[in-house]
């Protein structure tokens, strides 16, 4: 079975400061890892993914994520947060070769002015 | 990516009635998915809908409660039958597209359902 843990229900950061949203995963095999963002009353928007290769992946809106195989983590980061980044962030995992995504419970990011 | 639309965007329904949600994609896709997001919760996969075959339901979801149609490669419907307040959720469809060496799921805007 595959699972995703997002240990923080909420992350608070001041605008201009760096942000990190944590994600750890469990999967039997090679993982494909994804981050999605959900703005209020909107669907999920794809941010970035890790498939293979470089452990640091860059995505939309200046976000990046670092894959760490030994720690089974895939934390989302951004060097300088914007108020408009405030939203609900979901980490997801699936096995290579399979389509079923498993989502974490989500982390609410609040960026204060 | 993909342009996905859903209808209705939201609805308020009475207990015991049914609602059909439509999902339209801007181009042909093989796999479409239906998810449920209960209030304050994460996404749970209801079923996978492939054109030309019966939908595949996840554990805890049955066809009688959530019948799905997939008449062509750009369209699918999900019906929530005999609704109860526990069915109040956001329902999202998604499609899978090959991107950057691996298939990625892209989501529609969701249908917010409230059952009274």
CSV table of C-alpha atoms in Angstrom, one decimal:
chain,number,residue,atom,x,y,z
A,1,UNK,CA,0.0,0.0,0.0
A,2,UNK,CA,1.1,3.6,-0.6
A,3,UNK,CA,0.6,6.5,1.8
A,4,UNK,CA,1.4,10.1,2.2
A,5,UNK,CA,1.9,12.1,5.4
A,6,UNK,CA,1.7,15.9,5.7
A,7,UNK,CA,2.5,16.4,9.3
A,8,UNK,CA,1.4,20.0,9.5
A,9,UNK,CA,-2.2,21.1,9.3
A,10,UNK,CA,-1.2,24.7,8.9
A,11,UNK,CA,2.0,26.6,8.1
A,12,UNK,CA,2.3,30.3,8.8
A,13,UNK,CA,4.9,32.5,7.2
A,14,UNK,CA,5.5,36.2,6.7
A,15,UNK,CA,5.6,37.6,3.2
A,16,UNK,CA,9.1,37.6,1.8
A,17,UNK,CA,10.3,34.8,4.1
A,18,UNK,CA,11.1,31.3,2.8
A,19,UNK,CA,8.5,28.6,3.2
A,20,UNK,CA,8.6,24.9,3.5
A,21,UNK,CA,5.6,22.5,3.4
A,22,UNK,CA,6.5,19.0,4.5
A,23,UNK,CA,5.6,15.7,2.9
A,24,UNK,CA,6.8,12.1,3.6
A,25,UNK,CA,5.7,9.1,1.7
A,26,UNK,CA,5.6,5.3,1.9
A,27,UNK,CA,5.5,3.2,-1.3
A,28,UNK,CA,6.8,-0.2,-2.3
A,29,UNK,CA,8.8,0.6,-5.4
A,30,UNK,CA,9.8,3.7,-7.3
A,31,UNK,CA,7.6,6.7,-6.4
A,32,UNK,CA,6.2,9.4,-8.6
A,33,UNK,CA,5.6,12.4,-6.3
A,34,UNK,CA,3.4,15.4,-7.0
A,35,UNK,CA,2.4,18.7,-5.4
A,36,UNK,CA,-1.0,20.3,-6.0
A,37,UNK,CA,-2.5,23.6,-4.8
A,38,UNK,CA,-6.1,24.3,-4.1
A,39,UNK,CA,-7.3,27.9,-3.9
A,40,UNK,CA,-10.6,28.7,-2.2
A,41,UNK,CA,-13.6,27.4,-4.2
A,42,UNK,CA,-11.3,26.1,-6.9
A,43,UNK,CA,-10.1,22.7,-8.1
A,44,UNK,CA,-6.6,21.4,-7.7
A,45,UNK,CA,-3.8,22.9,-9.8
A,46,UNK,CA,-0.7,20.9,-10.6
A,47,UNK,CA,2.5,22.5,-9.3
A,48,UNK,CA,5.3,20.1,-9.9
A,49,UNK,CA,6.3,16.4,-9.9
A,50,UNK,CA,9.3,14.2,-9.3
A,51,UNK,CA,9.8,11.2,-11.6
A,52,UNK,CA,13.5,10.5,-11.7
A,53,UNK,CA,16.8,12.3,-12.1
A,54,UNK,CA,17.6,15.6,-10.4
A,55,UNK,CA,16.4,15.5,-6.8
A,56,UNK,CA,15.4,19.2,-6.9
A,57,UNK,CA,12.5,19.9,-9.2
A,58,UNK,CA,11.1,23.3,-10.1
A,59,UNK,CA,7.5,24.0,-10.8
A,60,UNK,CA,4.9,26.7,-11.3
A,61,UNK,CA,4.8,30.1,-9.4
A,62,UNK,CA,8.4,29.8,-8.2
A,63,UNK,CA,7.9,26.6,-6.2
A,64,UNK,CA,10.4,23.8,-6.0
A,65,UNK,CA,10.6,20.5,-4.1
A,66,UNK,CA,13.4,18.3,-3.0
A,67,UNK,CA,13.2,14.5,-3.3
A,68,UNK,CA,15.1,12.7,-0.5
A,69,UNK,CA,15.0,9.0,-1.0
A,70,UNK,CA,16.7,8.1,2.3
A,71,UNK,CA,14.2,10.2,4.3
A,72,UNK,CA,11.3,9.3,2.0
A,73,UNK,CA,10.5,13.0,1.8
A,74,UNK,CA,9.4,15.4,-0.8
A,75,UNK,CA,9.1,18.9,0.9
A,76,UNK,CA,7.7,21.8,-1.0
A,77,UNK,CA,9.7,25.1,-0.8
A,78,UNK,CA,9.8,28.6,-2.0
A,79,UNK,CA,12.5,31.1,-1.4
A,80,UNK,CA,10.2,34.1,-0.8
A,81,UNK,CA,6.5,33.7,0.0
A,82,UNK,CA,3.8,35.9,-1.4
A,83,UNK,CA,0.4,36.6,0.2
A,84,UNK,CA,-1.2,35.2,-2.9
A,85,UNK,CA,0.5,31.8,-2.1
A,86,UNK,CA,-2.0,31.3,0.7
A,87,UNK,CA,-3.9,28.2,-0.2
A,88,UNK,CA,-4.3,24.5,0.6
A,89,UNK,CA,-1.4,22.3,-0.6
A,90,UNK,CA,-1.6,18.6,-1.3
A,91,UNK,CA,1.2,16.1,-1.7
A,92,UNK,CA,0.4,12.9,-3.7
A,93,UNK,CA,2.3,9.7,-4.6
A,94,UNK,CA,1.8,6.9,-7.0
A,95,UNK,CA,3.9,4.0,-8.1
A,96,UNK,CA,5.6,4.2,-11.5
A,97,UNK,CA,3.4,2.3,-14.0
A,98,UNK,CA,0.2,2.8,-12.0
A,99,UNK,CA,-2.3,5.6,-12.2
A,100,UNK,CA,-3.9,5.6,-8.8
A,101,UNK,CA,-2.9,8.7,-6.8
A,102,UNK,CA,-2.8,8.7,-3.0
A,103,UNK,CA,-3.1,12.2,-1.5
A,104,UNK,CA,-2.0,13.6,1.8
A,105,UNK,CA,-4.5,15.3,4.0
A,106,UNK,CA,-3.4,18.7,2.9
A,107,UNK,CA,-1.5,21.6,4.6
A,108,UNK,CA,-3.0,25.1,4.8
A,109,UNK,CA,-0.4,27.8,4.0
A,110,UNK,CA,-1.1,31.2,5.4
A,111,UNK,CA,1.2,34.0,4.3
A,112,UNK,CA,0.8,37.2,6.3
A,113,UNK,CA,1.6,40.7,4.8
B,1,UNK,CA,-2.0,20.5,-19.1
B,2,UNK,CA,-5.8,20.1,-19.8
B,3,UNK,CA,-8.8,22.4,-19.8
B,4,UNK,CA,-11.5,20.7,-17.8
B,5,UNK,CA,-15.0,22.0,-17.1
B,6,UNK,CA,-17.6,20.7,-14.7
B,7,UNK,CA,-21.3,21.3,-14.4
B,8,UNK,CA,-22.9,22.3,-12.2
B,9,UNK,CA,-20.3,24.2,-10.2
B,10,UNK,CA,-22.4,23.9,-7.1
B,11,UNK,CA,-25.9,22.7,-6.1
B,12,UNK,CA,-28.1,22.3,-3.0
B,13,UNK,CA,-30.2,19.2,-3.1
B,14,UNK,CA,-32.8,17.5,-1.0
B,15,UNK,CA,-32.3,14.2,0.7
B,16,UNK,CA,-33.3,11.2,-1.4
B,17,UNK,CA,-32.8,12.9,-4.7
B,18,UNK,CA,-30.0,12.3,-7.3
B,19,UNK,CA,-27.6,14.7,-9.0
B,20,UNK,CA,-25.6,14.1,-12.2
B,21,UNK,CA,-22.3,15.9,-12.5
B,22,UNK,CA,-20.8,16.4,-16.0
B,23,UNK,CA,-17.1,16.6,-16.8
B,24,UNK,CA,-15.9,17.9,-20.2
B,25,UNK,CA,-12.3,17.9,-21.4
B,26,UNK,CA,-10.8,20.0,-24.2
B,27,UNK,CA,-9.3,17.0,-26.0
B,28,UNK,CA,-9.4,13.2,-26.0
B,29,UNK,CA,-8.1,11.3,-23.0
B,30,UNK,CA,-8.1,7.6,-22.2
B,31,UNK,CA,-8.5,7.8,-18.4
B,32,UNK,CA,-10.8,9.9,-16.4
B,33,UNK,CA,-11.1,9.8,-12.6
B,34,UNK,CA,-13.8,10.9,-10.1
B,35,UNK,CA,-12.8,12.0,-6.6
B,36,UNK,CA,-14.7,13.1,-3.5
B,37,UNK,CA,-13.4,15.7,-1.1
B,38,UNK,CA,-15.4,15.8,2.1
B,39,UNK,CA,-15.4,19.0,4.1
B,40,UNK,CA,-11.9,19.6,5.6
B,41,UNK,CA,-10.7,16.3,4.2
B,42,UNK,CA,-8.3,15.2,1.5
B,43,UNK,CA,-9.3,13.7,-1.9
B,44,UNK,CA,-10.6,10.1,-2.1
B,45,UNK,CA,-10.8,8.3,-5.4
B,46,UNK,CA,-14.3,7.1,-6.2
B,47,UNK,CA,-13.7,5.4,-9.5
B,48,UNK,CA,-11.7,5.3,-12.8
B,49,UNK,CA,-13.7,5.7,-16.0
B,50,UNK,CA,-12.3,4.4,-19.2
B,51,UNK,CA,-14.2,4.8,-22.5
B,52,UNK,CA,-15.8,1.6,-23.7
B,53,UNK,CA,-15.7,-0.3,-20.4
B,54,UNK,CA,-17.3,-0.3,-17.0
B,55,UNK,CA,-15.9,2.1,-14.5
B,56,UNK,CA,-13.6,0.6,-11.8
B,57,UNK,CA,-14.7,1.5,-8.3
B,58,UNK,CA,-12.5,1.9,-5.3
B,59,UNK,CA,-13.2,0.1,-2.0
B,60,UNK,CA,-16.2,1.7,-0.3
B,61,UNK,CA,-17.8,3.0,-3.4
B,62,UNK,CA,-20.5,1.1,-5.4
B,63,UNK,CA,-22.0,1.5,-8.8
B,64,UNK,CA,-25.6,1.7,-7.5
B,65,UNK,CA,-24.7,4.8,-5.4
B,66,UNK,CA,-22.3,6.4,-7.9
B,67,UNK,CA,-23.1,5.3,-11.4
B,68,UNK,CA,-20.7,6.7,-14.0
B,69,UNK,CA,-21.0,7.1,-17.8
B,70,UNK,CA,-18.2,7.5,-20.2
B,71,UNK,CA,-19.8,7.8,-23.7
B,72,UNK,CA,-16.7,9.2,-25.5
B,73,UNK,CA,-13.1,10.3,-25.0
B,74,UNK,CA,-13.9,13.8,-23.9
B,75,UNK,CA,-16.9,13.4,-21.6
B,76,UNK,CA,-18.0,11.7,-18.4
B,77,UNK,CA,-20.8,11.9,-15.9
B,78,UNK,CA,-21.0,10.9,-12.2
B,79,UNK,CA,-24.4,10.5,-10.6
B,80,UNK,CA,-24.8,10.7,-6.8
B,81,UNK,CA,-27.9,8.7,-6.1
B,82,UNK,CA,-30.4,8.7,-3.2
B,83,UNK,CA,-28.4,11.5,-1.6
B,84,UNK,CA,-28.0,12.0,2.2
B,85,UNK,CA,-26.3,14.8,4.1
B,86,UNK,CA,-23.2,12.6,4.3
B,87,UNK,CA,-22.8,13.0,0.5
B,88,UNK,CA,-22.2,16.7,1.0
B,89,UNK,CA,-18.7,17.1,-0.6
B,90,UNK,CA,-16.8,18.6,-3.5
B,91,UNK,CA,-16.7,16.2,-6.4
B,92,UNK,CA,-13.8,16.5,-8.8
B,93,UNK,CA,-13.0,14.9,-12.1
B,94,UNK,CA,-9.5,14.6,-13.4
B,95,UNK,CA,-7.8,13.4,-16.5
B,96,UNK,CA,-4.4,11.9,-17.1
B,97,UNK,CA,-2.0,13.4,-19.6
B,98,UNK,CA,1.5,12.4,-20.6
B,99,UNK,CA,3.8,15.1,-19.5
B,100,UNK,CA,7.6,15.2,-18.9
B,101,UNK,CA,8.1,11.5,-19.0
B,102,UNK,CA,5.2,10.4,-16.8
B,103,UNK,CA,1.4,10.7,-16.8
B,104,UNK,CA,0.1,13.6,-14.7
B,105,UNK,CA,-3.4,14.1,-13.5
B,106,UNK,CA,-5.1,17.4,-14.1
B,107,UNK,CA,-8.3,18.4,-12.2
B,108,UNK,CA,-11.5,20.2,-13.0
B,109,UNK,CA,-12.8,23.0,-10.9
B,110,UNK,CA,-15.1,20.7,-8.8
B,111,UNK,CA,-18.8,20.6,-8.0
B,112,UNK,CA,-19.7,21.6,-4.5
B,113,UNK,CA,-22.7,19.6,-3.4
B,114,UNK,CA,-24.8,20.3,-0.3
B,115,UNK,CA,-27.5,17.9,0.7
B,116,UNK,CA,-30.1,19.0,3.1
